[in-house]
Amino acid sequence: MGLVLVTRPLDQAKATAARLAELGLTPLVSPLLKFEPLAIDWPDRTFDAIAITSARALEGVDGSIPANLLALPLFAVGPKTAERATSAGFSKVIAVDENKSGATGLADRINAEPGISETLYLAGENRTGDLAALLAPFGKKVTLLETYRMAEQNLSEEAFAALGARKVSSVLHYSRRSAEIFAKIAANFDLSGITHICLSAKVAEPLAAASNAGLRVAQTPSEKAMLAEAKAALASSGN
């Protein structure tokens, strides 16, 4: 049975590896991104709401969030991100449908809420979607505060060896950026026979150029759907 390469950040990768093992698959963890908190200065201004697309935006800032911001409504993409916001001390958390693109879903929900003129957007250095541009046509302002970065990492020696020995049967890609990094790092490897399982069509785009690589896109942008694709890929390979 081939290995399933998990490239997401280590804390998430460990949980994914455990789920893969429960499905009878053999995981190989090699994160391509590492979380790094940024030093920030909280703006001394008044806002109507807070927005986050990722729970990462709140890592490293617990205990430092001003009380006036904790009292504001916070819009979060997906229930897990909403749970993280609640644990950080926000008292009014609104979960946005995670099946919509992060910034697009946020913009739609914020625009539908009366009384919101300016939103503080907590995000990472590298992000997809432009919340400010999406809300500007409706006369709404967005102030961006970058609270973290996801630093690029190389594949582990074990992962390089497994790719070189053609022991990897599938690779899980949870973000477009990690897919781009993998495509760059693995450019000199023969990827034929490897199935790339992607969270969305956007995530899959950087891998499409590798014509000898098989692509599967999750039916919905969720880990459950990705693991179902991993299981299906294994079954179709006859392993």
Short mmCIF file of C-alpha atoms in Angstrom, two decimals:
data_model
loop_
_atom_site.label_atom_id
_atom_site.label_comp_id
_atom_site.label_asym_id
_atom_site.label_seq_id
_atom_site.Cartn_x
_atom_site.Cartn_y
_atom_site.Cartn_z
CA MET A 1 0.00 0.00 0.00
CA GLY A 2 1.37 3.42 -0.97
CA LEU A 3 1.90 6.28 1.44
CA VAL A 4 -0.46 9.25 1.73
CA LEU A 5 1.65 12.41 2.01
CA VAL A 6 0.13 15.05 4.31
CA THR A 7 1.57 18.53 3.69
CA ARG A 8 -0.52 20.71 6.00
CA PRO A 9 0.91 22.39 9.15
CA LEU A 10 2.09 19.98 11.84
CA ASP A 11 -0.70 20.44 14.40
CA GLN A 12 -3.36 19.79 11.78
CA ALA A 13 -1.31 17.11 10.00
CA LYS A 14 -1.12 14.97 13.14
CA ALA A 15 -4.92 14.88 13.40
CA THR A 16 -5.23 14.11 9.69
CA ALA A 17 -2.68 11.31 9.98
CA ALA A 18 -4.71 9.73 12.78
CA ARG A 19 -7.87 9.84 10.64
CA LEU A 20 -6.04 8.31 7.68
CA ALA A 21 -4.81 5.48 9.88
CA GLU A 22 -8.39 4.85 11.04
CA LEU A 23 -9.32 4.39 7.36
CA GLY A 24 -6.57 1.85 6.88
CA LEU A 25 -4.29 4.27 5.00
CA THR A 26 -0.63 4.88 5.78
CA PRO A 27 0.18 8.58 6.35
CA LEU A 28 3.49 10.34 5.88
CA VAL A 29 3.56 13.78 7.50
CA SER A 30 5.76 16.47 5.95
CA PRO A 31 4.41 20.01 6.53
CA LEU A 32 5.13 22.61 3.86
CA LEU A 33 3.90 25.52 5.99
CA LYS A 34 4.71 26.54 9.56
CA PHE A 35 2.67 28.95 11.69
CA GLU A 36 4.50 32.07 12.92
CA PRO A 37 2.69 34.77 14.97
CA LEU A 38 3.38 38.40 14.13
CA ALA A 39 3.94 41.27 16.55
CA ILE A 40 0.89 43.50 16.28
CA ASP A 41 -0.46 46.78 17.59
CA TRP A 42 -4.20 46.75 18.14
CA PRO A 43 -5.76 49.80 16.46
CA ASP A 44 -7.12 52.40 18.87
CA ARG A 45 -10.25 52.96 16.83
CA THR A 46 -13.91 52.06 16.75
CA PHE A 47 -15.17 49.26 14.53
CA ASP A 48 -18.57 47.68 13.99
CA ALA A 49 -17.44 44.07 13.60
CA ILE A 50 -14.50 41.66 13.38
CA ALA A 51 -13.95 39.13 10.57
CA ILE A 52 -11.71 36.07 10.28
CA THR A 53 -11.44 33.37 7.63
CA SER A 54 -9.12 31.14 9.66
CA ALA A 55 -8.74 30.19 13.32
CA ARG A 56 -5.02 30.86 12.81
CA ALA A 57 -5.79 34.58 12.97
CA LEU A 58 -6.45 34.22 16.70
CA GLU A 59 -3.44 32.06 17.57
CA GLY A 60 -0.81 33.97 19.46
CA VAL A 61 -3.14 36.86 20.35
CA ASP A 62 -5.14 35.23 23.16
CA GLY A 63 -5.10 37.43 26.23
CA SER A 64 -4.07 40.51 24.28
CA ILE A 65 -7.35 41.27 22.50
CA PRO A 66 -8.83 44.54 23.83
CA ALA A 67 -12.15 44.25 25.64
CA ASN A 68 -13.86 46.67 23.24
CA LEU A 69 -13.03 44.35 20.33
CA LEU A 70 -14.15 41.21 22.19
CA ALA A 71 -17.55 42.86 22.62
CA LEU A 72 -18.03 43.25 18.85
CA PRO A 73 -19.79 40.71 16.64
CA LEU A 74 -17.25 38.43 14.97
CA PHE A 75 -17.90 36.78 11.61
CA ALA A 76 -16.02 33.49 11.17
CA VAL A 77 -15.85 31.10 8.23
CA GLY A 78 -16.98 27.65 9.35
CA PRO A 79 -18.01 26.21 12.72
CA LYS A 80 -14.48 25.29 13.85
CA THR A 81 -13.25 28.83 13.31
CA ALA A 82 -16.32 30.11 15.14
CA GLU A 83 -15.56 27.79 18.08
CA ARG A 84 -12.02 29.14 18.22
CA ALA A 85 -13.35 32.71 18.33
CA THR A 86 -15.66 31.83 21.22
CA SER A 87 -12.77 30.28 23.15
CA ALA A 88 -10.75 33.46 22.55
CA GLY A 89 -13.41 35.44 24.41
CA PHE A 90 -15.68 36.85 21.70
CA SER A 91 -19.24 36.92 23.00
CA LYS A 92 -21.15 37.25 19.71
CA VAL A 93 -19.83 34.90 17.02
CA ILE A 94 -21.57 34.41 13.68
CA ALA A 95 -20.52 31.34 11.68
CA VAL A 96 -20.44 31.85 7.91
CA ASP A 97 -21.05 28.94 5.52
CA GLU A 98 -17.66 27.28 4.95
CA ASN A 99 -18.82 25.88 1.61
CA LYS A 100 -18.45 29.38 0.18
CA SER A 101 -15.08 30.88 -0.64
CA GLY A 102 -13.73 32.46 2.56
CA ALA A 103 -13.69 36.16 1.72
CA THR A 104 -16.77 35.91 -0.52
CA GLY A 105 -18.81 34.21 2.18
CA LEU A 106 -17.70 36.79 4.73
CA ALA A 107 -18.56 39.69 2.45
CA ASP A 108 -22.05 38.34 1.71
CA ARG A 109 -22.82 37.78 5.39
CA ILE A 110 -21.39 41.11 6.57
CA ASN A 111 -23.25 42.98 3.85
CA ALA A 112 -26.51 41.34 4.94
CA GLU A 113 -26.05 42.48 8.54
CA PRO A 114 -27.49 45.96 9.26
CA GLY A 115 -25.40 48.60 10.99
CA ILE A 116 -21.93 47.48 9.90
CA SER A 117 -19.93 50.26 8.26
CA GLU A 118 -16.35 49.26 9.11
CA THR A 119 -14.92 45.82 9.86
CA LEU A 120 -11.56 44.86 11.36
CA TYR A 121 -10.24 41.89 9.37
CA LEU A 122 -7.74 39.66 11.20
CA ALA A 123 -5.79 37.60 8.67
CA GLY A 124 -2.46 36.15 7.60
CA GLU A 125 0.22 37.66 5.39
CA ASN A 126 -0.66 35.25 2.58
CA ARG A 127 -4.37 35.03 1.91
CA THR A 128 -6.82 34.51 -0.90
CA GLY A 129 -9.69 36.86 -1.61
CA ASP A 130 -9.89 40.60 -1.00
CA LEU A 131 -12.53 41.37 1.61
CA ALA A 132 -12.07 45.13 1.25
CA ALA A 133 -12.64 45.00 -2.51
CA LEU A 134 -15.71 42.81 -2.09
CA LEU A 135 -17.34 45.18 0.41
CA ALA A 136 -16.26 48.50 -1.12
CA PRO A 137 -19.10 48.61 -3.71
CA PHE A 138 -21.56 48.60 -0.82
CA GLY A 139 -19.89 51.53 0.91
CA LYS A 140 -18.39 49.38 3.65
CA LYS A 141 -14.81 49.77 4.88
CA VAL A 142 -12.34 47.08 5.94
CA THR A 143 -9.21 47.56 8.04
CA LEU A 144 -6.71 44.72 7.67
CA LEU A 145 -4.61 43.56 10.63
CA GLU A 146 -2.13 40.77 9.83
CA THR A 147 -1.67 38.60 12.91
CA TYR A 148 0.37 35.69 11.53
CA ARG A 149 2.29 34.23 8.63
CA MET A 150 2.58 30.69 7.31
CA ALA A 151 6.29 30.28 6.58
CA GLU A 152 7.35 28.00 3.73
CA GLN A 153 9.13 24.77 4.63
CA ASN A 154 10.90 22.12 2.57
CA LEU A 155 9.82 18.50 2.42
CA SER A 156 11.42 16.25 5.01
CA GLU A 157 14.24 13.88 4.07
CA GLU A 158 11.81 11.01 4.62
CA ALA A 159 9.32 12.53 2.18
CA PHE A 160 12.01 13.16 -0.45
CA ALA A 161 13.16 9.55 -0.09
CA ALA A 162 9.60 8.22 -0.39
CA LEU A 163 8.96 10.26 -3.54
CA GLY A 164 12.24 9.16 -5.06
CA ALA A 165 11.47 5.51 -4.31
CA ARG A 166 7.92 5.95 -5.72
CA LYS A 167 6.37 4.91 -2.42
CA VAL A 168 3.88 7.80 -2.33
CA SER A 169 0.48 7.01 -3.84
CA SER A 170 -1.43 10.17 -2.84
CA VAL A 171 -0.76 13.71 -1.64
CA LEU A 172 -3.31 15.76 0.31
CA HIS A 173 -3.39 19.48 -0.53
CA TYR A 174 -5.42 21.75 1.75
CA SER A 175 -4.37 25.16 0.39
CA ARG A 176 -3.39 26.65 -2.95
CA ARG A 177 -0.16 27.94 -1.46
CA SER A 178 0.97 24.54 -0.19
CA ALA A 179 0.07 23.06 -3.59
CA GLU A 180 2.25 25.71 -5.27
CA ILE A 181 5.13 24.91 -2.91
CA PHE A 182 4.81 21.18 -3.56
CA ALA A 183 4.69 21.67 -7.33
CA LYS A 184 7.90 23.70 -7.15
CA ILE A 185 9.74 21.33 -4.83
CA ALA A 186 8.67 18.15 -6.62
CA ALA A 187 9.22 19.46 -10.16
CA ASN A 188 12.13 17.07 -10.76
CA PHE A 189 10.31 13.98 -9.52
CA ASP A 190 8.32 11.54 -11.62
CA LEU A 191 4.82 12.09 -10.24
CA SER A 192 3.11 9.55 -12.49
CA GLY A 193 1.00 7.21 -10.46
CA ILE A 194 0.51 9.78 -7.70
CA THR A 195 -2.99 11.10 -7.04
CA HIS A 196 -3.23 14.69 -5.80
CA ILE A 197 -6.30 15.16 -3.62
CA CYS A 198 -7.26 18.82 -3.36
CA LEU A 199 -9.65 20.73 -1.13
CA SER A 200 -11.04 22.73 -4.08
CA ALA A 201 -10.54 23.44 -7.77
CA LYS A 202 -8.55 26.56 -6.84
CA VAL A 203 -6.18 24.47 -4.74
CA ALA A 204 -5.74 22.06 -7.66
CA GLU A 205 -4.76 24.72 -10.22
CA PRO A 206 -0.99 24.80 -9.48
CA LEU A 207 -0.85 21.03 -9.97
CA ALA A 208 -2.77 20.93 -13.25
CA ALA A 209 0.40 21.71 -15.22
CA ALA A 210 1.89 18.39 -14.13
CA SER A 211 0.13 16.41 -16.86
CA ASN A 212 1.40 13.10 -15.51
CA ALA A 213 -0.19 13.70 -12.11
CA GLY A 214 -3.70 12.51 -11.31
CA LEU A 215 -6.02 15.06 -9.70
CA ARG A 216 -9.05 14.57 -7.49
CA VAL A 217 -11.04 17.48 -6.09
CA ALA A 218 -13.12 17.01 -2.95
CA GLN A 219 -16.88 17.12 -3.47
CA THR A 220 -17.10 19.75 -0.72
CA PRO A 221 -14.25 21.81 0.81
CA SER A 222 -13.93 19.66 3.92
CA GLU A 223 -11.48 17.14 5.31
CA LYS A 224 -14.20 14.49 5.40
CA ALA A 225 -14.65 14.84 1.64
CA MET A 226 -10.90 14.78 1.05
CA LEU A 227 -10.45 11.59 3.04
CA ALA A 228 -13.30 10.02 1.08
CA GLU A 229 -11.37 10.85 -2.11
CA ALA A 230 -8.22 9.33 -0.61
CA LYS A 231 -10.09 6.13 0.16
CA ALA A 232 -11.60 6.08 -3.35
CA ALA A 233 -8.18 6.66 -4.92
CA LEU A 234 -6.80 3.68 -3.04
CA ALA A 235 -9.70 1.49 -4.15
CA SER A 236 -9.34 2.52 -7.81
CA SER A 237 -5.62 1.78 -7.75
CA GLY A 238 -6.31 -1.79 -6.72
CA ASN A 239 -4.12 -1.55 -3.60
#
